[in-house]
Coordinates of N, CA, C and O in Angstrom, one line a residue:
M1 N 15.8 153.0 5.1 CA 17.0 152.9 4.3 C 18.0 151.9 4.9 O 18.2 151.8 6.0
V2 N 18.6 151.2 4.0 CA 19.6 150.1 4.4 C 20.9 150.8 4.8 O 21.3 151.8 4.2
R3 N 21.5 150.2 5.9 CA 22.8 150.7 6.4 C 23.8 149.6 6.2 O 23.5 148.4 6.5
I4 N 25.0 149.9 5.6 CA 26.0 148.8 5.4 C 27.1 149.1 6.4 O 27.6 150.2 6.5
E5 N 27.5 148.0 7.0 CA 28.7 148.1 8.0 C 29.7 147.0 7.7 O 29.3 145.9 7.3
A6 N 31.0 147.4 7.8 CA 32.0 146.4 7.7 C 31.9 145.3 8.8 O 31.6 145.7 9.9
A7 N 32.1 144.1 8.4 CA 32.0 143.0 9.4 C 33.4 142.7 9.9 O 34.4 142.8 9.2
T8 N 33.4 142.2 11.1 CA 34.7 141.6 11.7 C 34.4 140.2 12.2 O 33.3 139.7 12.1
A9 N 35.4 139.6 12.7 CA 35.3 138.2 13.2 C 34.2 138.2 14.3 O 33.6 137.2 14.5
A10 N 34.0 139.3 15.0 CA 33.0 139.3 16.1 C 31.6 139.2 15.5 O 30.7 138.9 16.3
D11 N 31.4 139.4 14.2 CA 30.1 139.3 13.6 C 29.8 137.9 13.0 O 28.9 137.7 12.3
A12 N 30.7 136.9 13.4 CA 30.6 135.6 12.8 C 29.2 135.0 13.0 O 28.6 134.3 12.1
D13 N 28.6 135.2 14.2 CA 27.2 134.6 14.4 C 26.2 135.2 13.5 O 25.3 134.6 13.0
V14 N 26.3 136.6 13.3 CA 25.3 137.3 12.5 C 25.5 136.8 11.0 O 24.5 136.5 10.3
L15 N 26.7 136.7 10.6 CA 27.0 136.2 9.2 C 26.5 134.7 9.0 O 25.9 134.4 8.0
A16 N 26.7 133.9 10.0 CA 26.2 132.5 10.0 C 24.7 132.5 9.9 O 24.1 131.7 9.1
D17 N 24.0 133.3 10.6 CA 22.5 133.4 10.5 C 22.1 133.8 9.1 O 21.2 133.2 8.6
L18 N 22.8 134.8 8.6 CA 22.4 135.3 7.2 C 22.8 134.3 6.1 O 22.2 134.3 5.1
N19 N 23.7 133.4 6.4 CA 24.1 132.4 5.4 C 23.1 131.3 5.2 O 23.1 130.6 4.2
R20 N 22.3 131.0 6.2 CA 21.4 129.8 6.2 C 20.6 129.7 4.9 O 20.4 128.6 4.4
H21 N 20.0 130.9 4.4 CA 19.2 130.8 3.2 C 19.9 130.4 2.0 O 19.6 129.6 1.2
V22 N 21.1 131.1 1.8 CA 21.8 130.9 0.6 C 22.5 129.5 0.6 O 22.6 128.8 -0.4
Q23 N 22.9 129.0 1.8 CA 23.4 127.7 2.0 C 22.4 126.6 1.6 O 22.7 125.7 1.0
G24 N 21.1 126.9 2.1 CA 20.1 125.9 1.7 C 19.9 125.8 0.2 O 19.6 124.8 -0.3
L25 N 19.9 127.0 -0.5 CA 19.8 127.0 -1.9 C 20.9 126.2 -2.6 O 20.7 125.4 -3.5
H26 N 22.1 126.3 -2.0 CA 23.3 125.5 -2.6 C 23.1 124.0 -2.3 O 23.5 123.2 -3.1
V27 N 22.7 123.7 -1.1 CA 22.5 122.3 -0.8 C 21.4 121.7 -1.7 O 21.6 120.6 -2.2
D28 N 20.4 122.4 -1.9 CA 19.3 121.9 -2.8 C 19.8 121.7 -4.3 O 19.5 120.8 -5.0
G29 N 20.7 122.7 -4.7 CA 21.2 122.7 -6.1 C 22.3 121.8 -6.3 O 22.5 121.3 -7.5
A30 N 23.1 121.5 -5.3 CA 24.3 120.7 -5.5 C 24.6 119.9 -4.2 O 25.6 120.2 -3.6
P31 N 23.8 119.0 -3.8 CA 23.9 118.3 -2.5 C 25.2 117.5 -2.5 O 25.7 117.2 -1.4
H32 N 25.8 117.1 -3.6 CA 27.0 116.4 -3.6 C 28.3 117.3 -3.3 O 29.3 116.8 -3.0
L33 N 28.1 118.6 -3.3 CA 29.1 119.5 -3.0 C 29.0 120.3 -1.7 O 29.9 120.6 -1.0
F34 N 27.7 120.6 -1.3 CA 27.5 121.5 -0.2 C 26.8 120.8 1.0 O 26.1 119.8 0.8
K35 N 27.2 121.2 2.2 CA 26.7 120.7 3.4 C 25.6 121.5 4.0 O 25.5 122.7 3.8
R36 N 24.7 120.8 4.7 CA 23.6 121.5 5.4 C 24.2 122.5 6.4 O 25.3 122.3 7.0
H37 N 23.5 123.5 6.6 CA 23.9 124.6 7.5 C 23.9 124.1 9.0 O 22.9 123.7 9.5
V38 N 25.1 124.2 9.6 CA 25.2 124.0 11.0 C 25.8 125.3 11.6 O 27.0 125.6 11.4
H39 N 25.0 126.0 12.3 CA 25.3 127.4 12.7 C 26.7 127.5 13.3 O 27.5 128.4 12.9
D40 N 27.0 126.7 14.3 CA 28.3 126.9 15.0 C 29.5 126.7 14.1 O 30.5 127.3 14.2
E41 N 29.3 125.7 13.2 CA 30.4 125.4 12.3 C 30.6 126.5 11.2 O 31.7 126.9 10.9
V42 N 29.4 127.0 10.8 CA 29.5 128.1 9.8 C 30.0 129.4 10.4 O 30.9 130.1 9.9
A43 N 29.6 129.7 11.7 CA 30.1 130.8 12.4 C 31.6 130.7 12.6 O 32.4 131.7 12.4
A44 N 32.1 129.6 12.9 CA 33.6 129.4 13.1 C 34.3 129.6 11.8 O 35.4 130.2 11.8
Q45 N 33.7 129.2 10.7 CA 34.3 129.4 9.4 C 34.4 130.9 9.0 O 35.4 131.4 8.6
F46 N 33.3 131.6 9.3 CA 33.3 133.1 9.0 C 34.4 133.7 9.9 O 35.1 134.6 9.5
E47 N 34.5 133.3 11.2 CA 35.5 133.9 12.1 C 36.9 133.6 11.5 O 37.7 134.5 11.5
E48 N 37.1 132.4 11.0 CA 38.4 132.1 10.4 C 38.7 133.0 9.1 O 39.7 133.6 9.0
W49 N 37.7 133.0 8.2 CA 37.8 133.8 7.0 C 38.2 135.3 7.3 O 39.0 135.9 6.7
L50 N 37.4 135.8 8.3 CA 37.6 137.3 8.6 C 38.9 137.6 9.3 O 39.3 138.7 9.5
G51 N 39.6 136.5 9.8 CA 40.9 136.7 10.4 C 42.0 136.7 9.3 O 43.2 137.0 9.6
E52 N 41.7 136.4 8.1 CA 42.6 136.3 7.0 C 42.8 137.7 6.4 O 41.9 138.5 6.3
E53 N 44.0 137.9 5.9 CA 44.3 139.2 5.2 C 43.6 139.1 3.8 O 43.5 138.0 3.2
N54 N 43.2 140.2 3.3 CA 42.5 140.3 2.0 C 41.2 139.5 1.9 O 40.8 139.0 0.8
V55 N 40.5 139.5 3.0 CA 39.1 139.0 3.0 C 38.3 140.1 3.7 O 38.6 140.6 4.8
W56 N 37.1 140.4 3.1 CA 36.2 141.4 3.7 C 34.8 140.9 3.7 O 34.4 140.1 2.8
A57 N 34.0 141.4 4.6 CA 32.6 141.1 4.6 C 31.9 142.4 5.1 O 32.4 143.2 5.8
F58 N 30.7 142.6 4.6 CA 29.8 143.7 4.9 C 28.5 143.1 5.3 O 28.0 142.1 4.7
I59 N 27.8 143.8 6.2 CA 26.5 143.4 6.6 C 25.5 144.5 6.4 O 25.9 145.7 6.6
A60 N 24.4 144.2 5.8 CA 23.3 145.2 5.5 C 22.3 145.1 6.7 O 21.9 144.0 7.1
Y61 N 22.0 146.3 7.2 CA 21.0 146.4 8.3 C 19.8 147.2 7.9 O 20.0 148.3 7.2
Q62 N 18.6 146.8 8.2 CA 17.4 147.6 8.1 C 17.0 147.9 9.6 O 16.6 147.0 10.3
G63 N 17.3 149.1 10.0 CA 17.2 149.5 11.4 C 18.3 148.7 12.1 O 19.4 148.8 11.7
E64 N 17.9 147.9 13.1 CA 18.9 147.1 13.8 C 19.0 145.7 13.3 O 19.7 144.9 13.8
R65 N 18.1 145.4 12.4 CA 18.0 144.0 11.9 C 19.0 143.7 10.7 O 18.9 144.4 9.7
P66 N 19.8 142.7 10.9 CA 20.7 142.3 9.7 C 19.9 141.6 8.7 O 19.1 140.7 9.0
V67 N 20.0 142.1 7.4 CA 19.2 141.5 6.3 C 20.0 141.0 5.2 O 19.4 140.5 4.2
G68 N 21.3 141.1 5.2 CA 22.1 140.5 4.1 C 23.6 140.7 4.4 O 24.0 141.4 5.3
Y69 N 24.4 140.0 3.6 CA 25.8 140.1 3.7 C 26.5 139.9 2.4 O 25.9 139.3 1.5
V70 N 27.7 140.3 2.3 CA 28.6 140.0 1.2 C 30.0 139.6 1.7 O 30.4 140.2 2.7
L71 N 30.6 138.6 1.1 CA 32.0 138.2 1.5 C 32.8 138.3 0.2 O 32.4 137.8 -0.8
A72 N 33.9 139.0 0.3 CA 34.8 139.2 -0.8 C 36.2 138.9 -0.5 O 36.6 139.1 0.7
L73 N 37.0 138.6 -1.4 CA 38.5 138.4 -1.2 C 39.3 138.7 -2.5 O 38.7 138.8 -3.5
I74 N 40.6 138.8 -2.3 CA 41.5 139.0 -3.4 C 42.0 137.6 -3.9 O 42.3 136.7 -3.1
R75 N 42.0 137.4 -5.2 CA 42.5 136.3 -5.9 C 43.6 136.7 -6.8 O 43.5 137.7 -7.5
E76 N 44.8 136.0 -6.7 CA 45.9 136.4 -7.5 C 46.4 135.2 -8.3 O 46.4 134.1 -7.8
R77 N 46.9 135.5 -9.5 CA 47.6 134.4 -10.2 C 48.8 135.0 -10.8 O 48.8 136.1 -11.5
P78 N 50.0 134.4 -10.6 CA 51.2 134.9 -11.1 C 51.3 134.7 -12.7 O 50.6 133.8 -13.2
E79 N 52.1 135.5 -13.3 CA 52.3 135.3 -14.7 C 53.0 134.0 -15.0 O 53.8 133.5 -14.1
N80 N 52.7 133.4 -16.1 CA 53.3 132.1 -16.5 C 53.4 132.2 -18.0 O 53.0 133.2 -18.6
P81 N 54.0 131.2 -18.7 CA 54.1 131.2 -20.1 C 52.9 131.4 -20.9 O 52.9 131.8 -22.1
V82 N 51.7 131.0 -20.4 CA 50.5 131.1 -21.1 C 49.5 132.2 -20.7 O 48.6 132.5 -21.4
T83 N 49.6 132.7 -19.5 CA 48.7 133.8 -19.0 C 49.5 134.9 -18.3 O 50.5 134.7 -17.8
R84 N 48.9 136.0 -18.4 CA 49.4 137.2 -17.7 C 49.0 137.1 -16.2 O 48.1 136.4 -15.9
A85 N 49.8 137.8 -15.4 CA 49.5 137.9 -14.0 C 48.2 138.7 -13.9 O 47.9 139.6 -14.7
W86 N 47.4 138.3 -12.9 CA 46.2 139.1 -12.6 C 45.9 139.1 -11.1 O 46.3 138.2 -10.4
R87 N 45.2 140.1 -10.7 CA 44.8 140.3 -9.3 C 43.3 140.7 -9.4 O 43.0 141.8 -9.9
A88 N 42.5 139.9 -8.8 CA 41.0 140.1 -8.9 C 40.4 140.2 -7.6 O 40.8 139.5 -6.6
F89 N 39.4 141.0 -7.5 CA 38.6 141.1 -6.3 C 37.3 140.2 -6.5 O 36.6 140.5 -7.4
L90 N 37.2 139.2 -5.7 CA 36.1 138.2 -6.0 C 35.0 138.4 -5.0 O 35.2 138.3 -3.7
I91 N 33.8 138.6 -5.5 CA 32.6 138.6 -4.6 C 32.2 137.1 -4.5 O 31.7 136.6 -5.5
D92 N 32.6 136.5 -3.4 CA 32.5 135.1 -3.3 C 31.1 134.6 -2.8 O 30.6 133.6 -3.2
Q93 N 30.6 135.4 -1.9 CA 29.2 135.1 -1.3 C 28.4 136.4 -1.2 O 29.0 137.4 -0.8
I94 N 27.1 136.2 -1.5 CA 26.2 137.3 -1.2 C 24.9 136.7 -0.8 O 24.5 135.7 -1.5
S95 N 24.2 137.2 0.2 CA 22.9 136.6 0.6 C 22.1 137.8 1.1 O 22.6 138.6 1.9
V96 N 20.9 137.8 0.7 CA 19.9 138.8 1.2 C 18.7 138.0 1.7 O 18.2 137.1 1.0
E97 N 18.2 138.3 2.9 CA 17.0 137.6 3.4 C 15.9 137.7 2.4 O 15.7 138.8 1.8
P98 N 15.1 136.6 2.2 CA 14.1 136.6 1.2 C 13.1 137.8 1.2 O 12.8 138.4 0.2
A99 N 12.7 138.3 2.4 CA 11.8 139.4 2.5 C 12.4 140.7 2.0 O 11.7 141.7 1.8
W100 N 13.7 140.8 1.9 CA 14.4 142.0 1.6 C 15.0 142.0 0.2 O 15.6 143.0 -0.3
K101 N 14.8 140.9 -0.6 CA 15.2 140.9 -2.0 C 14.4 141.8 -2.8 O 13.3 142.1 -2.6
G102 N 15.1 142.4 -3.8 CA 14.5 143.4 -4.7 C 14.3 144.8 -4.1 O 13.6 145.6 -4.7
K103 N 14.9 145.0 -3.0 CA 14.8 146.3 -2.3 C 16.1 147.1 -2.3 O 16.2 148.0 -1.5
G104 N 17.0 146.7 -3.1 CA 18.3 147.4 -3.1 C 19.4 147.0 -2.2 O 20.5 147.6 -2.1
V105 N 19.1 146.0 -1.3 CA 20.0 145.5 -0.3 C 21.3 144.9 -1.0 O 22.4 145.3 -0.7
G106 N 21.0 144.0 -1.9 CA 22.2 143.4 -2.6 C 23.0 144.4 -3.4 O 24.3 144.3 -3.3
R107 N 22.4 145.3 -4.0 CA 23.1 146.4 -4.8 C 24.0 147.2 -3.8 O 25.1 147.5 -4.1
A108 N 23.4 147.5 -2.6 CA 24.2 148.3 -1.6 C 25.4 147.5 -1.1 O 26.5 148.1 -0.9
L109 N 25.2 146.2 -0.9 CA 26.3 145.4 -0.5 C 27.4 145.3 -1.5 O 28.6 145.4 -1.2
V110 N 27.0 145.1 -2.8 CA 28.0 145.1 -3.8 C 28.7 146.4 -3.9 O 30.0 146.5 -4.1
E111 N 28.0 147.5 -3.8 CA 28.7 148.8 -3.9 C 29.7 149.0 -2.7 O 30.8 149.5 -3.0
A112 N 29.4 148.5 -1.6 CA 30.3 148.6 -0.4 C 31.6 147.7 -0.8 O 32.7 148.2 -0.5
A113 N 31.4 146.6 -1.4 CA 32.5 145.7 -1.7 C 33.3 146.4 -2.8 O 34.6 146.4 -2.8
L114 N 32.7 147.1 -3.8 CA 33.4 147.7 -4.9 C 34.3 148.9 -4.4 O 35.3 149.2 -5.0
E115 N 33.9 149.5 -3.3 CA 34.7 150.6 -2.7 C 36.0 150.0 -2.2 O 37.1 150.6 -2.4
V116 N 36.0 148.8 -1.6 CA 37.2 148.1 -1.2 C 38.0 147.8 -2.4 O 39.3 147.9 -2.5
A117 N 37.4 147.2 -3.5 CA 38.1 146.8 -4.7 C 38.8 148.0 -5.3 O 39.9 147.8 -5.8
R118 N 38.2 149.2 -5.3 CA 38.8 150.3 -5.9 C 40.1 150.7 -5.2 O 41.1 151.2 -5.8
E119 N 40.2 150.5 -3.9 CA 41.4 150.8 -3.1 C 42.4 149.7 -3.1 O 43.5 149.9 -2.7
A120 N 42.0 148.5 -3.6 CA 42.9 147.3 -3.5 C 43.8 147.1 -4.7 O 44.5 146.1 -4.8
A121 N 43.8 148.0 -5.7 CA 44.7 147.9 -6.9 C 44.5 146.5 -7.6 O 45.4 145.8 -7.8
V122 N 43.2 146.2 -7.9 CA 43.0 145.0 -8.6 C 42.8 145.3 -10.1 O 42.5 146.4 -10.5
D123 N 42.9 144.2 -10.9 CA 42.7 144.3 -12.3 C 41.2 144.3 -12.7 O 40.8 144.9 -13.7
E124 N 40.4 143.6 -11.9 CA 39.0 143.5 -12.2 C 38.2 143.0 -11.0 O 38.9 142.5 -10.0
V125 N 36.9 143.1 -11.0 CA 36.1 142.5 -10.0 C 35.3 141.3 -10.6 O 34.9 141.4 -11.8
Q126 N 35.3 140.2 -9.9 CA 34.6 139.0 -10.3 C 33.6 138.6 -9.3 O 33.6 139.0 -8.2
A127 N 32.6 137.9 -9.8 CA 31.6 137.3 -8.9 C 31.3 135.9 -9.4 O 31.4 135.6 -10.6
T128 N 31.1 135.0 -8.5 CA 30.8 133.6 -8.8 C 29.4 133.3 -8.4 O 28.8 133.8 -7.4
T129 N 28.8 132.4 -9.2 CA 27.5 131.8 -8.9 C 27.3 130.5 -9.6 O 28.0 130.3 -10.7
W130 N 26.6 129.6 -9.1 CA 26.4 128.3 -9.7 C 25.3 128.4 -10.7 O 24.5 129.2 -10.7
A131 N 25.4 127.5 -11.7 CA 24.5 127.4 -12.8 C 23.0 127.4 -12.4 O 22.2 127.9 -13.1
F132 N 22.8 126.7 -11.3 CA 21.4 126.5 -10.8 C 20.8 127.8 -10.2 O 19.6 128.0 -10.0
N133 N 21.7 128.8 -9.9 CA 21.2 130.0 -9.2 C 21.0 131.1 -10.3 O 21.7 132.1 -10.4
E134 N 19.9 131.0 -11.0 CA 19.6 131.9 -12.1 C 19.2 133.3 -11.5 O 19.5 134.3 -12.2
Q135 N 18.7 133.4 -10.3 CA 18.4 134.7 -9.7 C 19.7 135.5 -9.5 O 19.8 136.7 -9.8
A136 N 20.7 134.8 -9.0 CA 22.0 135.5 -8.8 C 22.6 135.9 -10.1 O 23.2 137.0 -10.2
Q137 N 22.5 135.1 -11.1 CA 23.1 135.4 -12.4 C 22.4 136.7 -13.0 O 23.1 137.6 -13.5
A138 N 21.1 136.8 -12.9 CA 20.4 138.0 -13.3 C 20.8 139.2 -12.5 O 20.9 140.3 -13.0
F139 N 21.0 139.0 -11.2 CA 21.4 140.1 -10.3 C 22.7 140.6 -10.8 O 22.9 141.9 -11.0
F140 N 23.7 139.8 -11.0 CA 25.0 140.2 -11.4 C 25.0 140.9 -12.8 O 25.7 141.9 -13.0
R141 N 24.3 140.3 -13.7 CA 24.1 140.9 -15.0 C 23.6 142.3 -14.9 O 24.0 143.2 -15.6
A142 N 22.6 142.5 -14.1 CA 21.9 143.8 -13.9 C 22.9 144.8 -13.3 O 22.8 146.0 -13.5
L143 N 24.0 144.4 -12.6 CA 25.0 145.2 -12.1 C 26.2 145.4 -13.0 O 27.2 146.0 -12.7
G144 N 26.1 144.9 -14.2 CA 27.1 145.1 -15.3 C 28.2 144.0 -15.4 O 29.1 144.2 -16.1
F145 N 28.0 142.9 -14.7 CA 28.9 141.8 -14.8 C 28.6 141.0 -16.0 O 27.4 140.8 -16.3
D146 N 29.6 140.5 -16.7 CA 29.5 139.7 -17.9 C 30.0 138.3 -17.6 O 31.0 138.1 -16.8
V147 N 29.4 137.3 -18.2 CA 29.9 135.9 -18.1 C 31.3 135.9 -18.7 O 31.5 136.3 -19.9
Q148 N 32.3 135.3 -18.0 CA 33.7 135.2 -18.5 C 34.1 133.7 -18.7 O 34.8 133.4 -19.7
V149 N 33.6 132.9 -17.8 CA 34.1 131.5 -17.9 C 32.9 130.6 -17.7 O 32.1 130.9 -16.8
L150 N 32.8 129.5 -18.4 CA 31.8 128.5 -18.1 C 32.6 127.2 -17.7 O 33.4 126.8 -18.5
R151 N 32.3 126.7 -16.6 CA 33.0 125.5 -16.1 C 32.0 124.4 -16.1 O 30.9 124.5 -15.5
F152 N 32.4 123.2 -16.6 CA 31.6 122.1 -16.7 C 32.1 121.0 -15.7 O 33.3 120.9 -15.4
G153 N 31.2 120.2 -15.2 CA 31.6 119.2 -14.2 C 30.7 118.0 -14.3 O 29.5 118.1 -14.8
R154 N 31.1 116.9 -13.9 CA 30.3 115.7 -13.9 C 30.9 114.7 -12.9 O 32.2 114.7 -12.7
P155 N 30.2 113.8 -12.3 CA 30.7 112.8 -11.4 C 31.7 111.9 -12.2 O 31.4 111.7 -13.4
L156 N 32.8 111.5 -11.6 CA 33.8 110.7 -12.3 C 33.2 109.4 -12.9 O 33.6 109.0 -14.0
D157 N 32.3 108.7 -12.2 CA 31.9 107.4 -12.6 C 30.6 107.4 -13.4 O 29.9 106.4 -13.5
Q158 N 30.3 108.6 -14.0 CA 29.1 108.7 -14.8 C 29.2 108.1 -16.1 O 30.2 108.2 -16.8

């Protein structure tokens, strides 16, 4: 059975290790946006993120082995003349080691994040994924997430 634990800045190396697979997927899918995984740099970034208020991470363990993580944060937008104010809990990153996909690890990580969201007085929970990551899209749909926004992009000189 998978065990979920809250991560702290002290877990930055573990999170960086777990990030390498999903980062590779992003580099392959959008090399103009994403950088190759450099462990020490990624670990330092996780340490910085986890030092911020309103940022959370959880690590999934199978026995003593870390097999996945989720990183989430609060996003807020003040009211203005065209939109209402909103406060959302964003599941920004999730990664499960390939050998552990399809075994409930991702679902357990999202459930841990949702517990924090319930306590955070947010209006909704959001998750982001890139268009090339069809597996993540199917995963979030299976958890009851609906597509809300489609964002288009292209190089400026195309």
